[in-house]
mmCIF file of C-alpha atoms in Angstrom:
data_model
loop_
_atom_site.group_PDB
_atom_site.id
_atom_site.type_symbol
_atom_site.label_atom_id
_atom_site.label_comp_id
_atom_site.label_asym_id
_atom_site.label_seq_id
_atom_site.Cartn_x
_atom_site.Cartn_y
_atom_site.Cartn_z
ATOM 1 C CA MET A 1 -2.788 -3.501 -5.850
ATOM 2 C CA ALA A 2 0.884 -3.604 -5.183
ATOM 3 C CA SER A 3 3.019 -0.392 -5.236
ATOM 4 C CA ARG A 4 4.940 0.235 -8.380
ATOM 5 C CA HIS A 5 7.967 1.707 -6.308
ATOM 6 C CA ALA A 6 10.476 -0.955 -4.953
ATOM 7 C CA LEU A 7 11.110 -0.324 -1.354
ATOM 8 C CA PRO A 8 14.349 -0.147 -0.068
ATOM 9 C CA LEU A 9 15.599 -3.826 1.215
ATOM 10 C CA THR A 10 16.568 -2.265 4.590
ATOM 11 C CA PHE A 11 13.054 -0.858 5.021
ATOM 12 C CA VAL A 12 11.557 -4.189 4.199
ATOM 13 C CA ARG A 13 13.911 -6.244 6.415
ATOM 14 C CA MET A 14 13.236 -3.748 9.335
ATOM 15 C CA CYS A 15 9.558 -3.968 8.920
ATOM 16 C CA LYS A 16 9.755 -7.714 8.968
ATOM 17 C CA ASP A 17 12.201 -8.268 11.863
ATOM 18 C CA GLY A 18 10.147 -5.847 14.143
ATOM 19 C CA THR A 19 12.610 -3.018 14.448
ATOM 20 C CA PHE A 20 9.730 -0.601 14.133
ATOM 21 C CA ALA A 21 7.433 -2.265 16.441
ATOM 22 C CA ARG A 22 6.787 0.282 19.084
ATOM 23 C CA LEU A 23 3.776 0.500 21.316
ATOM 24 C CA LYS A 24 4.255 4.199 22.397
ATOM 25 C CA GLY A 25 6.690 6.973 22.075
ATOM 26 C CA CYS A 26 9.083 8.107 19.398
ATOM 27 C CA TRP A 27 12.545 7.222 18.170
ATOM 28 C CA GLU A 28 14.877 10.183 18.865
ATOM 29 C CA LEU A 29 17.810 11.502 16.753
ATOM 30 C CA LYS A 30 21.203 10.697 17.710
ATOM 31 C CA GLU A 31 22.096 14.093 16.996
ATOM 32 C CA LEU A 32 20.185 17.269 15.940
ATOM 33 C CA LYS A 33 21.459 16.906 12.409
ATOM 34 C CA ASP A 34 20.170 15.417 9.000
ATOM 35 C CA SER A 35 22.581 13.336 6.988
ATOM 36 C CA TYR A 36 24.013 16.425 5.372
ATOM 37 C CA GLY A 37 24.977 18.066 8.785
ATOM 38 C CA ASN A 38 22.032 20.555 8.706
ATOM 39 C CA LYS A 39 20.117 21.200 11.949
ATOM 40 C CA LEU A 40 17.177 18.790 12.166
ATOM 41 C CA GLU A 41 14.599 18.803 14.952
ATOM 42 C CA THR A 42 12.060 15.901 14.663
ATOM 43 C CA GLU A 43 11.653 12.383 15.913
ATOM 44 C CA LEU A 44 10.226 9.255 14.126
ATOM 45 C CA GLY A 45 6.918 8.493 15.317
ATOM 46 C CA GLN A 46 4.857 5.925 13.254
ATOM 47 C CA VAL A 47 6.518 3.564 10.585
ATOM 48 C CA LEU A 48 4.099 2.547 7.962
ATOM 49 C CA CYS A 49 5.088 -1.086 7.378
ATOM 50 C CA GLU A 50 1.709 -2.111 6.004
ATOM 51 C CA GLU A 51 1.245 -1.242 2.166
ATOM 52 C CA SER A 52 -2.318 0.069 2.838
ATOM 53 C CA GLU A 53 -1.109 2.490 5.323
ATOM 54 C CA ARG A 54 1.565 3.846 2.980
ATOM 55 C CA ARG A 55 -0.889 4.083 0.126
ATOM 56 C CA ARG A 56 -3.445 5.896 2.282
ATOM 57 C CA GLU A 57 -1.036 8.367 3.600
ATOM 58 C CA SER A 58 0.604 8.918 0.258
ATOM 59 C CA GLU A 59 -2.636 9.599 -1.369
ATOM 60 C CA ALA A 60 -3.445 11.998 1.451
ATOM 61 C CA LEU A 61 -0.301 14.105 0.318
ATOM 62 C CA LYS A 62 -2.472 15.142 -2.743
ATOM 63 C CA GLU A 63 -5.119 16.544 -0.639
ATOM 64 C CA GLY A 64 -3.107 18.127 1.877
ATOM 65 C CA PHE A 65 -0.607 19.804 -0.279
ATOM 66 C CA ARG A 66 -2.761 21.541 -2.947
ATOM 67 C CA VAL A 67 -1.317 24.350 -4.977
ATOM 68 C CA GLY A 68 -2.637 27.688 -3.856
ATOM 69 C CA ASP A 69 -2.579 29.917 -0.610
ATOM 70 C CA GLY A 70 1.223 30.134 -0.906
ATOM 71 C CA TYR A 71 1.874 26.379 -1.523
ATOM 72 C CA GLY A 72 3.394 25.322 -4.754
ATOM 73 C CA THR A 73 5.328 28.766 -5.044
ATOM 74 C CA SER A 74 8.597 27.454 -2.971
ATOM 75 C CA ASP A 75 8.916 30.778 -1.519
ATOM 76 C CA PRO A 76 12.570 31.167 -0.431
ATOM 77 C CA GLU A 77 11.366 33.246 2.587
ATOM 78 C CA PHE A 78 10.179 29.931 4.060
ATOM 79 C CA ALA A 79 13.108 27.596 2.893
ATOM 80 C CA GLY A 80 15.513 26.435 5.310
ATOM 81 C CA PRO A 81 18.241 23.788 5.296
ATOM 82 C CA GLY A 82 17.853 21.089 2.725
ATOM 83 C CA ALA A 83 14.957 22.839 1.076
ATOM 84 C CA ILE A 84 13.418 21.413 -2.132
ATOM 85 C CA LYS A 85 10.985 22.946 -4.388
ATOM 86 C CA ASP A 86 7.145 22.431 -3.334
ATOM 87 C CA ILE A 87 5.958 19.050 -4.702
ATOM 88 C CA VAL A 88 3.063 19.599 -6.983
ATOM 89 C CA ASP A 89 2.952 16.077 -8.445
ATOM 90 C CA PHE A 90 3.177 13.217 -5.703
ATOM 91 C CA GLY A 91 3.209 10.186 -8.434
ATOM 92 C CA GLU A 92 6.879 9.501 -7.320
ATOM 93 C CA ILE A 93 6.433 10.115 -3.450
ATOM 94 C CA VAL A 94 5.616 7.453 -0.958
ATOM 95 C CA THR A 95 5.199 8.048 2.629
ATOM 96 C CA PHE A 96 6.803 5.686 4.760
ATOM 97 C CA ALA A 97 6.539 7.144 8.127
ATOM 98 C CA ILE A 98 5.190 10.048 10.299
ATOM 99 C CA SER A 99 7.256 12.177 12.607
ATOM 100 C CA GLY A 100 6.215 12.833 16.176
ATOM 101 C CA ASP A 101 4.292 16.034 15.146
ATOM 102 C CA GLY A 102 2.388 14.362 12.226
ATOM 103 C CA ALA A 103 4.530 15.367 9.463
ATOM 104 C CA PRO A 104 5.475 12.719 6.665
ATOM 105 C CA PHE A 105 8.607 11.305 5.967
ATOM 106 C CA CYS A 106 8.677 10.113 2.216
ATOM 107 C CA PHE A 107 10.677 8.069 -0.131
ATOM 108 C CA ASP A 108 11.335 10.388 -3.073
ATOM 109 C CA TYR A 109 11.761 8.352 -6.346
ATOM 110 C CA ARG A 110 11.736 11.408 -8.780
ATOM 111 C CA GLU A 111 15.501 11.524 -9.191
ATOM 112 C CA ASN A 112 16.398 7.796 -8.870
ATOM 113 C CA PRO A 113 13.606 5.285 -9.253
ATOM 114 C CA ALA A 114 15.817 2.461 -7.742
ATOM 115 C CA TYR A 115 17.228 4.456 -4.745
ATOM 116 C CA PRO A 116 14.857 6.947 -3.268
ATOM 117 C CA SER A 117 16.038 9.834 -1.299
ATOM 118 C CA ILE A 118 14.313 10.722 2.181
ATOM 119 C CA ILE A 119 12.231 14.026 2.192
ATOM 120 C CA TRP A 120 10.288 15.471 5.203
ATOM 121 C CA TRP A 121 7.742 18.207 5.593
ATOM 122 C CA ASP A 122 9.425 20.612 7.799
ATOM 123 C CA ASP A 123 6.470 22.763 8.931
ATOM 124 C CA VAL A 124 6.427 25.186 5.966
ATOM 125 C CA TYR A 125 8.719 23.500 3.426
ATOM 126 C CA TRP A 126 9.744 20.076 2.060
ATOM 127 C CA ARG A 127 13.533 19.205 2.779
ATOM 128 C CA ARG A 128 15.934 16.397 1.834
ATOM 129 C CA VAL A 129 17.092 14.817 5.169
ATOM 130 C CA SER A 130 18.894 11.778 3.747
ATOM 131 C CA PRO A 131 20.267 10.532 0.289
ATOM 132 C CA ASP A 132 18.844 6.956 1.093
ATOM 133 C CA PHE A 133 17.110 4.992 3.586
ATOM 134 C CA ASP A 134 20.171 3.407 5.051
ATOM 135 C CA SER A 135 21.685 6.877 5.792
ATOM 136 C CA PHE A 136 18.365 7.881 7.176
ATOM 137 C CA CYS A 137 18.604 5.103 9.764
ATOM 138 C CA GLN A 138 21.688 6.057 10.959
ATOM 139 C CA LEU A 139 20.138 9.165 12.224
ATOM 140 C CA PHE A 140 18.050 7.521 14.846
ATOM 141 C CA ASN A 141 18.400 5.380 18.036
ATOM 142 C CA PHE A 142 16.361 2.200 17.359
ATOM 143 C CA ARG A 143 16.049 0.600 20.777
#
């Protein structure tokens, strides 16, 4: 079953050309900032080039982020730079990578089904880190 979300062309190309082929370690940020200039401390661990991996991780979001026990309230006390409301419907969210600490990087198709923004779970809140995948790629040293 194919995903109903069109993946960014740059993501597809980088998966095909082997850019994301890495046996160990993580890709580090060029600077400790997201695309908007906000402080960002993470690294890019595993990129999910296989559709089955993306599907599995995207489905897991529904289980891992259930409303209750504080999640779903978008508590401003826990919000930081780039914070967005807690996601309660993951139908337009596709996990495409995992950070070094295991947090998901996702394509967010909710605002624009043709050009998803990039969001990440920053320990206690969701945040937008880039307006699109090309901008997201500019944050990391791929070598």
